[in-house]
Amino acid sequence: MKWNLRMVAAQRDIWRPTQLLKAFEDVGFEPSLSKVASLWSKSPVTIRLDDLDKICAALDCTVDELMQAEPVLSRATPNQEQNAVGHNPTASRPVPRTSGGRSLPPN
């Protein structure tokens, strides 16, 4: 998801986290300034739905304006096999060494 808080805020002539905090307080949403600054500077990992509702109310926007879906790129190609880590079908198995007449450990 792409977090568009700064763009939506700029469209409403809000340019700083302190101005955003004031807009939040106008609708009864009172997060700390550090939380507002965090929302302002980076995309949140999680966000409560009621907080999202209040942010949209403060900015008079929709969730669709605030967050934009981005496609997820797949790393595997359709014909590529999924193998275990370290799997190499062409490599031979290691051969245990014996040294000085000692026997091999049990299997």
Short mmCIF file of N, CA, C and O in Angstrom, two decimals:
data_model
loop_
_atom_site.label_atom_id
_atom_site.label_comp_id
_atom_site.label_asym_id
_atom_site.label_seq_id
_atom_site.Cartn_x
_atom_site.Cartn_y
_atom_site.Cartn_z
N MET A 1 0.84 -1.18 0.00
CA MET A 1 0.00 0.00 0.00
C MET A 1 0.88 1.24 0.00
O MET A 1 1.90 1.29 0.67
N LYS A 2 0.47 2.21 -0.74
CA LYS A 2 1.17 3.49 -0.76
C LYS A 2 0.42 4.45 0.16
O LYS A 2 -0.79 4.63 0.05
N TRP A 3 1.12 5.05 1.09
CA TRP A 3 0.55 5.95 2.09
C TRP A 3 0.64 7.38 1.55
O TRP A 3 1.73 7.91 1.36
N ASN A 4 -0.50 8.01 1.31
CA ASN A 4 -0.54 9.33 0.68
C ASN A 4 -0.94 10.45 1.65
O ASN A 4 -1.52 11.44 1.23
N LEU A 5 -0.65 10.30 2.93
CA LEU A 5 -1.06 11.30 3.91
C LEU A 5 -0.52 12.69 3.57
O LEU A 5 -1.26 13.67 3.60
N ARG A 6 0.73 12.78 3.23
CA ARG A 6 1.32 14.10 2.95
C ARG A 6 0.70 14.76 1.73
O ARG A 6 0.47 15.97 1.70
N MET A 7 0.40 13.96 0.71
CA MET A 7 -0.23 14.50 -0.50
C MET A 7 -1.63 15.00 -0.19
O MET A 7 -2.02 16.11 -0.60
N VAL A 8 -2.41 14.20 0.52
CA VAL A 8 -3.77 14.58 0.87
C VAL A 8 -3.75 15.82 1.76
O VAL A 8 -4.54 16.76 1.57
N ALA A 9 -2.83 15.87 2.71
CA ALA A 9 -2.71 17.03 3.59
C ALA A 9 -2.31 18.27 2.80
O ALA A 9 -2.87 19.36 3.02
N ALA A 10 -1.39 18.14 1.88
CA ALA A 10 -0.95 19.28 1.08
C ALA A 10 -2.09 19.84 0.24
O ALA A 10 -2.19 21.06 0.05
N GLN A 11 -2.96 18.96 -0.24
CA GLN A 11 -4.12 19.42 -1.02
C GLN A 11 -5.09 20.23 -0.16
O GLN A 11 -5.92 20.96 -0.69
N ARG A 12 -4.97 20.10 1.16
CA ARG A 12 -5.81 20.85 2.08
C ARG A 12 -5.03 21.96 2.78
O ARG A 12 -5.41 22.44 3.84
N ASP A 13 -3.90 22.30 2.20
CA ASP A 13 -3.03 23.38 2.69
C ASP A 13 -2.48 23.09 4.10
O ASP A 13 -2.37 23.99 4.93
N ILE A 14 -2.15 21.82 4.36
CA ILE A 14 -1.50 21.41 5.61
C ILE A 14 -0.10 20.97 5.23
O ILE A 14 0.06 20.01 4.47
N TRP A 15 0.90 21.67 5.78
CA TRP A 15 2.28 21.43 5.36
C TRP A 15 3.18 20.89 6.45
O TRP A 15 4.32 20.53 6.18
N ARG A 16 2.71 20.85 7.69
CA ARG A 16 3.56 20.41 8.81
C ARG A 16 2.78 19.49 9.73
O ARG A 16 1.55 19.60 9.84
N PRO A 17 3.49 18.62 10.44
CA PRO A 17 2.81 17.72 11.39
C PRO A 17 2.03 18.47 12.47
O PRO A 17 0.97 18.00 12.89
N THR A 18 2.50 19.65 12.89
CA THR A 18 1.77 20.40 13.91
C THR A 18 0.43 20.91 13.37
O THR A 18 -0.56 20.94 14.10
N GLN A 19 0.39 21.28 12.09
CA GLN A 19 -0.87 21.69 11.47
C GLN A 19 -1.81 20.49 11.35
O GLN A 19 -3.03 20.63 11.55
N LEU A 20 -1.25 19.34 11.06
CA LEU A 20 -2.05 18.12 10.96
C LEU A 20 -2.62 17.76 12.33
O LEU A 20 -3.79 17.37 12.44
N LEU A 21 -1.82 17.90 13.37
CA LEU A 21 -2.29 17.63 14.73
C LEU A 21 -3.47 18.53 15.08
O LEU A 21 -4.46 18.08 15.66
N LYS A 22 -3.42 19.79 14.69
CA LYS A 22 -4.51 20.73 14.93
C LYS A 22 -5.78 20.28 14.20
O LYS A 22 -6.88 20.30 14.77
N ALA A 23 -5.64 19.82 12.96
CA ALA A 23 -6.78 19.32 12.19
C ALA A 23 -7.37 18.07 12.86
O ALA A 23 -8.59 17.90 12.90
N PHE A 24 -6.51 17.22 13.39
CA PHE A 24 -6.98 16.03 14.11
C PHE A 24 -7.76 16.42 15.36
O PHE A 24 -8.81 15.87 15.64
N GLU A 25 -7.23 17.38 16.10
CA GLU A 25 -7.89 17.80 17.33
C GLU A 25 -9.25 18.42 17.06
O GLU A 25 -10.17 18.32 17.87
N ASP A 26 -9.42 19.04 15.89
CA ASP A 26 -10.70 19.65 15.52
C ASP A 26 -11.82 18.61 15.37
O ASP A 26 -13.00 18.95 15.50
N VAL A 27 -11.46 17.35 15.10
CA VAL A 27 -12.47 16.30 14.97
C VAL A 27 -12.47 15.36 16.17
O VAL A 27 -13.10 14.30 16.14
N GLY A 28 -11.75 15.72 17.22
CA GLY A 28 -11.73 14.91 18.43
C GLY A 28 -10.72 13.79 18.46
O GLY A 28 -10.76 12.91 19.31
N PHE A 29 -9.80 13.78 17.52
CA PHE A 29 -8.73 12.79 17.47
C PHE A 29 -7.50 13.43 18.08
O PHE A 29 -7.02 14.45 17.58
N GLU A 30 -6.99 12.86 19.18
CA GLU A 30 -5.89 13.49 19.90
C GLU A 30 -4.69 12.57 20.06
O GLU A 30 -4.33 12.18 21.17
N PRO A 31 -4.02 12.23 18.97
CA PRO A 31 -2.79 11.44 19.10
C PRO A 31 -1.64 12.33 19.56
O PRO A 31 -1.74 13.56 19.52
N SER A 32 -0.57 11.71 20.01
CA SER A 32 0.60 12.49 20.41
C SER A 32 1.27 13.09 19.17
O SER A 32 1.08 12.60 18.05
N LEU A 33 2.03 14.13 19.39
CA LEU A 33 2.74 14.76 18.27
C LEU A 33 3.73 13.78 17.64
O LEU A 33 3.92 13.77 16.42
N SER A 34 4.34 12.91 18.46
CA SER A 34 5.28 11.94 17.90
C SER A 34 4.57 10.93 16.99
O SER A 34 5.11 10.52 15.97
N LYS A 35 3.33 10.54 17.35
CA LYS A 35 2.57 9.64 16.48
C LYS A 35 2.21 10.34 15.17
O LYS A 35 2.30 9.75 14.10
N VAL A 36 1.82 11.60 15.27
CA VAL A 36 1.48 12.36 14.06
C VAL A 36 2.72 12.51 13.18
O VAL A 36 2.66 12.34 11.96
N ALA A 37 3.86 12.80 13.79
CA ALA A 37 5.11 12.94 13.04
C ALA A 37 5.48 11.63 12.36
O ALA A 37 5.97 11.62 11.23
N SER A 38 5.23 10.51 13.04
CA SER A 38 5.52 9.20 12.46
C SER A 38 4.60 8.92 11.27
O SER A 38 5.05 8.44 10.23
N LEU A 39 3.32 9.22 11.41
CA LEU A 39 2.38 9.06 10.30
C LEU A 39 2.76 9.96 9.13
O LEU A 39 2.58 9.61 7.97
N TRP A 40 3.28 11.14 9.45
CA TRP A 40 3.65 12.13 8.45
C TRP A 40 4.88 11.70 7.65
O TRP A 40 4.96 11.87 6.44
N SER A 41 5.86 11.11 8.36
CA SER A 41 7.15 10.86 7.73
C SER A 41 7.28 9.49 7.07
O SER A 41 8.14 9.31 6.20
N LYS A 42 6.47 8.52 7.47
CA LYS A 42 6.61 7.19 6.87
C LYS A 42 5.28 6.47 6.85
O LYS A 42 4.34 6.85 7.53
N SER A 43 5.23 5.42 6.07
CA SER A 43 4.02 4.62 5.95
C SER A 43 3.87 3.76 7.19
O SER A 43 4.81 3.07 7.59
N PRO A 44 2.70 3.77 7.84
CA PRO A 44 2.54 2.96 9.05
C PRO A 44 2.48 1.47 8.72
O PRO A 44 1.96 1.08 7.68
N VAL A 45 3.02 0.66 9.60
CA VAL A 45 2.96 -0.78 9.43
C VAL A 45 1.54 -1.26 9.70
O VAL A 45 0.99 -2.07 8.96
N THR A 46 0.94 -0.72 10.76
CA THR A 46 -0.46 -1.01 11.08
C THR A 46 -1.14 0.30 11.45
O THR A 46 -0.49 1.26 11.87
N ILE A 47 -2.45 0.31 11.31
CA ILE A 47 -3.23 1.47 11.71
C ILE A 47 -4.60 0.99 12.13
O ILE A 47 -5.19 0.12 11.46
N ARG A 48 -5.10 1.50 13.23
CA ARG A 48 -6.42 1.12 13.71
C ARG A 48 -7.47 1.72 12.79
O ARG A 48 -7.34 2.85 12.31
N LEU A 49 -8.54 0.97 12.57
CA LEU A 49 -9.58 1.42 11.66
C LEU A 49 -10.27 2.68 12.18
O LEU A 49 -10.60 3.57 11.38
N ASP A 50 -10.47 2.79 13.50
CA ASP A 50 -11.11 4.00 14.02
C ASP A 50 -10.19 5.21 13.88
O ASP A 50 -10.64 6.32 13.63
N ASP A 51 -8.86 5.00 13.98
CA ASP A 51 -7.92 6.09 13.73
C ASP A 51 -7.95 6.50 12.26
O ASP A 51 -7.91 7.69 11.94
N LEU A 52 -8.03 5.52 11.38
CA LEU A 52 -8.12 5.80 9.95
C LEU A 52 -9.38 6.59 9.64
O LEU A 52 -9.35 7.54 8.84
N ASP A 53 -10.46 6.23 10.29
CA ASP A 53 -11.73 6.96 10.13
C ASP A 53 -11.59 8.42 10.56
O ASP A 53 -12.06 9.34 9.88
N LYS A 54 -10.91 8.64 11.69
CA LYS A 54 -10.73 10.01 12.20
C LYS A 54 -9.79 10.82 11.32
O LYS A 54 -9.99 12.03 11.13
N ILE A 55 -8.76 10.18 10.79
CA ILE A 55 -7.84 10.86 9.87
C ILE A 55 -8.60 11.32 8.63
O ILE A 55 -8.46 12.46 8.18
N CYS A 56 -9.43 10.44 8.10
CA CYS A 56 -10.23 10.79 6.92
C CYS A 56 -11.21 11.92 7.24
O CYS A 56 -11.43 12.80 6.40
N ALA A 57 -11.79 11.90 8.43
CA ALA A 57 -12.71 12.97 8.83
C ALA A 57 -11.98 14.29 8.95
O ALA A 57 -12.47 15.34 8.51
N ALA A 58 -10.78 14.28 9.53
CA ALA A 58 -10.00 15.51 9.72
C ALA A 58 -9.58 16.11 8.38
O ALA A 58 -9.54 17.32 8.22
N LEU A 59 -9.26 15.24 7.42
CA LEU A 59 -8.78 15.72 6.12
C LEU A 59 -9.88 15.77 5.07
O LEU A 59 -9.61 16.14 3.92
N ASP A 60 -11.08 15.39 5.47
CA ASP A 60 -12.22 15.37 4.55
C ASP A 60 -11.86 14.60 3.28
O ASP A 60 -11.95 15.12 2.16
N CYS A 61 -11.41 13.37 3.48
CA CYS A 61 -10.98 12.53 2.36
C CYS A 61 -11.54 11.13 2.56
O CYS A 61 -12.15 10.82 3.57
N THR A 62 -11.30 10.28 1.57
CA THR A 62 -11.68 8.88 1.66
C THR A 62 -10.44 8.03 1.89
O THR A 62 -9.31 8.48 1.66
N VAL A 63 -10.68 6.80 2.31
CA VAL A 63 -9.57 5.87 2.50
C VAL A 63 -8.85 5.65 1.18
O VAL A 63 -7.62 5.50 1.13
N ASP A 64 -9.60 5.64 0.10
CA ASP A 64 -9.03 5.45 -1.24
C ASP A 64 -8.03 6.55 -1.59
O ASP A 64 -7.04 6.30 -2.26
N GLU A 65 -8.27 7.77 -1.13
CA GLU A 65 -7.32 8.86 -1.37
C GLU A 65 -6.10 8.72 -0.49
O GLU A 65 -4.98 9.05 -0.89
N LEU A 66 -6.31 8.24 0.73
CA LEU A 66 -5.24 8.15 1.72
C LEU A 66 -4.29 6.99 1.46
O LEU A 66 -3.09 7.10 1.69
N MET A 67 -4.84 5.87 0.99
CA MET A 67 -4.02 4.69 0.72
C MET A 67 -4.29 4.20 -0.69
O MET A 67 -5.44 4.15 -1.12
N GLN A 68 -3.23 3.86 -1.39
CA GLN A 68 -3.35 3.40 -2.77
C GLN A 68 -2.71 2.03 -2.89
O GLN A 68 -1.56 1.84 -2.49
N ALA A 69 -3.45 1.08 -3.41
CA ALA A 69 -2.93 -0.29 -3.56
C ALA A 69 -1.84 -0.30 -4.62
O ALA A 69 -1.94 0.36 -5.65
N GLU A 70 -0.78 -1.07 -4.34
CA GLU A 70 0.30 -1.26 -5.29
C GLU A 70 0.40 -2.74 -5.60
O GLU A 70 0.22 -3.58 -4.70
N PRO A 71 0.69 -3.12 -6.84
CA PRO A 71 0.79 -4.54 -7.16
C PRO A 71 1.99 -5.19 -6.46
O PRO A 71 3.02 -4.55 -6.26
N VAL A 72 1.80 -6.44 -6.09
CA VAL A 72 2.86 -7.21 -5.45
C VAL A 72 3.55 -8.00 -6.55
O VAL A 72 2.91 -8.73 -7.30
N LEU A 73 4.86 -7.86 -6.65
CA LEU A 73 5.61 -8.57 -7.68
C LEU A 73 6.00 -9.95 -7.18
O LEU A 73 6.49 -10.11 -6.07
N SER A 74 5.78 -10.95 -8.00
CA SER A 74 6.15 -12.31 -7.66
C SER A 74 7.58 -12.54 -8.09
O SER A 74 7.98 -12.17 -9.18
N ARG A 75 8.36 -13.20 -7.21
CA ARG A 75 9.76 -13.46 -7.53
C ARG A 75 9.92 -14.74 -8.33
O ARG A 75 10.91 -14.91 -9.02
N ALA A 76 8.98 -15.67 -8.25
CA ALA A 76 9.10 -16.94 -8.96
C ALA A 76 8.41 -16.84 -10.32
O ALA A 76 7.35 -16.26 -10.44
N THR A 77 9.03 -17.43 -11.32
CA THR A 77 8.40 -17.49 -12.63
C THR A 77 7.50 -18.71 -12.66
O THR A 77 7.70 -19.66 -11.92
N PRO A 78 6.52 -18.76 -13.54
CA PRO A 78 5.57 -19.88 -13.55
C PRO A 78 6.23 -21.25 -13.75
O PRO A 78 5.77 -22.23 -13.20
N ASN A 79 7.30 -21.34 -14.50
CA ASN A 79 7.93 -22.63 -14.78
C ASN A 79 9.07 -22.96 -13.81
O ASN A 79 9.68 -24.00 -13.92
N GLN A 80 9.33 -22.07 -12.88
CA GLN A 80 10.44 -22.27 -11.95
C GLN A 80 10.01 -23.20 -10.82
O GLN A 80 8.97 -23.02 -10.22
N GLU A 81 10.82 -24.22 -10.53
CA GLU A 81 10.50 -25.16 -9.46
C GLU A 81 10.88 -24.56 -8.12
O GLU A 81 11.85 -23.81 -8.01
N GLN A 82 10.12 -24.93 -7.10
CA GLN A 82 10.42 -24.51 -5.74
C GLN A 82 11.25 -25.61 -5.09
O GLN A 82 10.80 -26.75 -4.97
N ASN A 83 12.48 -25.32 -4.68
CA ASN A 83 13.36 -26.29 -4.04
C ASN A 83 13.73 -25.82 -2.65
O ASN A 83 13.64 -24.64 -2.33
N ALA A 84 14.16 -26.74 -1.84
CA ALA A 84 14.60 -26.41 -0.50
C ALA A 84 15.88 -25.59 -0.57
O ALA A 84 16.63 -25.66 -1.54
N VAL A 85 16.15 -24.83 0.47
CA VAL A 85 17.36 -24.03 0.53
C VAL A 85 18.56 -24.95 0.47
O VAL A 85 18.62 -25.97 1.16
N GLY A 86 19.53 -24.62 -0.34
CA GLY A 86 20.74 -25.41 -0.47
C GLY A 86 20.58 -26.61 -1.39
O GLY A 86 21.52 -27.38 -1.57
N HIS A 87 19.39 -26.79 -1.94
CA HIS A 87 19.16 -27.93 -2.83
C HIS A 87 19.87 -27.70 -4.15
O HIS A 87 19.69 -26.70 -4.80
N ASN A 88 20.71 -28.65 -4.51
CA ASN A 88 21.42 -28.60 -5.79
C ASN A 88 21.37 -30.00 -6.37
O ASN A 88 22.12 -30.88 -5.93
N PRO A 89 20.49 -30.24 -7.35
CA PRO A 89 20.32 -31.60 -7.86
C PRO A 89 21.56 -32.16 -8.56
O PRO A 89 21.70 -33.36 -8.68
N THR A 90 22.49 -31.33 -9.00
CA THR A 90 23.67 -31.82 -9.71
C THR A 90 24.83 -32.09 -8.76
O THR A 90 25.81 -32.70 -9.17
N ALA A 91 24.75 -31.65 -7.52
CA ALA A 91 25.85 -31.85 -6.58
C ALA A 91 25.79 -33.27 -6.03
O ALA A 91 24.73 -33.84 -5.82
N SER A 92 26.96 -33.84 -5.79
CA SER A 92 27.00 -35.17 -5.20
C SER A 92 26.97 -35.06 -3.68
O SER A 92 27.31 -34.03 -3.11
N ARG A 93 26.57 -36.13 -3.05
CA ARG A 93 26.50 -36.14 -1.59
C ARG A 93 27.92 -36.19 -1.03
O ARG A 93 28.81 -36.79 -1.60
N PRO A 94 28.14 -35.57 0.13
CA PRO A 94 29.48 -35.62 0.72
C PRO A 94 29.81 -37.04 1.19
O PRO A 94 28.94 -37.79 1.61
N VAL A 95 31.07 -37.38 1.06
CA VAL A 95 31.54 -38.70 1.48
C VAL A 95 32.26 -38.53 2.81
O VAL A 95 33.19 -37.72 2.91
N PRO A 96 31.85 -39.26 3.86
CA PRO A 96 32.51 -39.12 5.14
C PRO A 96 33.95 -39.64 5.07
O PRO A 96 34.25 -40.59 4.36
N ARG A 97 34.82 -39.00 5.83
CA ARG A 97 36.22 -39.42 5.87
C ARG A 97 36.44 -40.31 7.09
O ARG A 97 35.84 -40.10 8.13
N THR A 98 37.32 -41.24 6.93
CA THR A 98 37.75 -42.04 8.08
C THR A 98 39.18 -41.67 8.35
O THR A 98 39.96 -41.45 7.44
N SER A 99 39.52 -41.60 9.60
CA SER A 99 40.90 -41.23 9.91
C SER A 99 41.43 -42.13 11.00
O SER A 99 40.80 -42.33 12.03
N GLY A 100 42.60 -42.69 10.77
CA GLY A 100 43.34 -43.43 11.77
C GLY A 100 42.61 -44.60 12.38
O GLY A 100 42.71 -44.83 13.57
N GLY A 101 41.81 -45.32 11.63
CA GLY A 101 41.19 -46.52 12.12
C GLY A 101 39.94 -46.29 12.97
O GLY A 101 39.41 -47.23 13.55
N ARG A 102 39.50 -45.04 13.09
CA ARG A 102 38.28 -44.78 13.85
C ARG A 102 37.08 -45.18 13.02
O ARG A 102 37.05 -45.01 11.80
N SER A 103 36.06 -45.67 13.67
CA SER A 103 34.86 -46.04 12.94
C SER A 103 33.97 -44.82 12.73
O SER A 103 34.12 -43.79 13.41
N LEU A 104 33.06 -44.95 11.81
CA LEU A 104 32.14 -43.86 11.52
C LEU A 104 31.07 -43.80 12.61
O LEU A 104 30.74 -44.79 13.23
N PRO A 105 30.51 -42.62 12.84
CA PRO A 105 29.44 -42.51 13.84
C PRO A 105 28.20 -43.25 13.34
O PRO A 105 28.01 -43.43 12.14
N PRO A 106 27.31 -43.66 14.26
CA PRO A 106 26.11 -44.37 13.83
C PRO A 106 25.16 -43.45 13.06
O PRO A 106 25.17 -42.24 13.28
N ASN A 107 24.37 -44.01 12.20
CA ASN A 107 23.43 -43.24 11.41
C ASN A 107 22.19 -42.95 12.17
O ASN A 107 21.52 -43.49 12.81
#
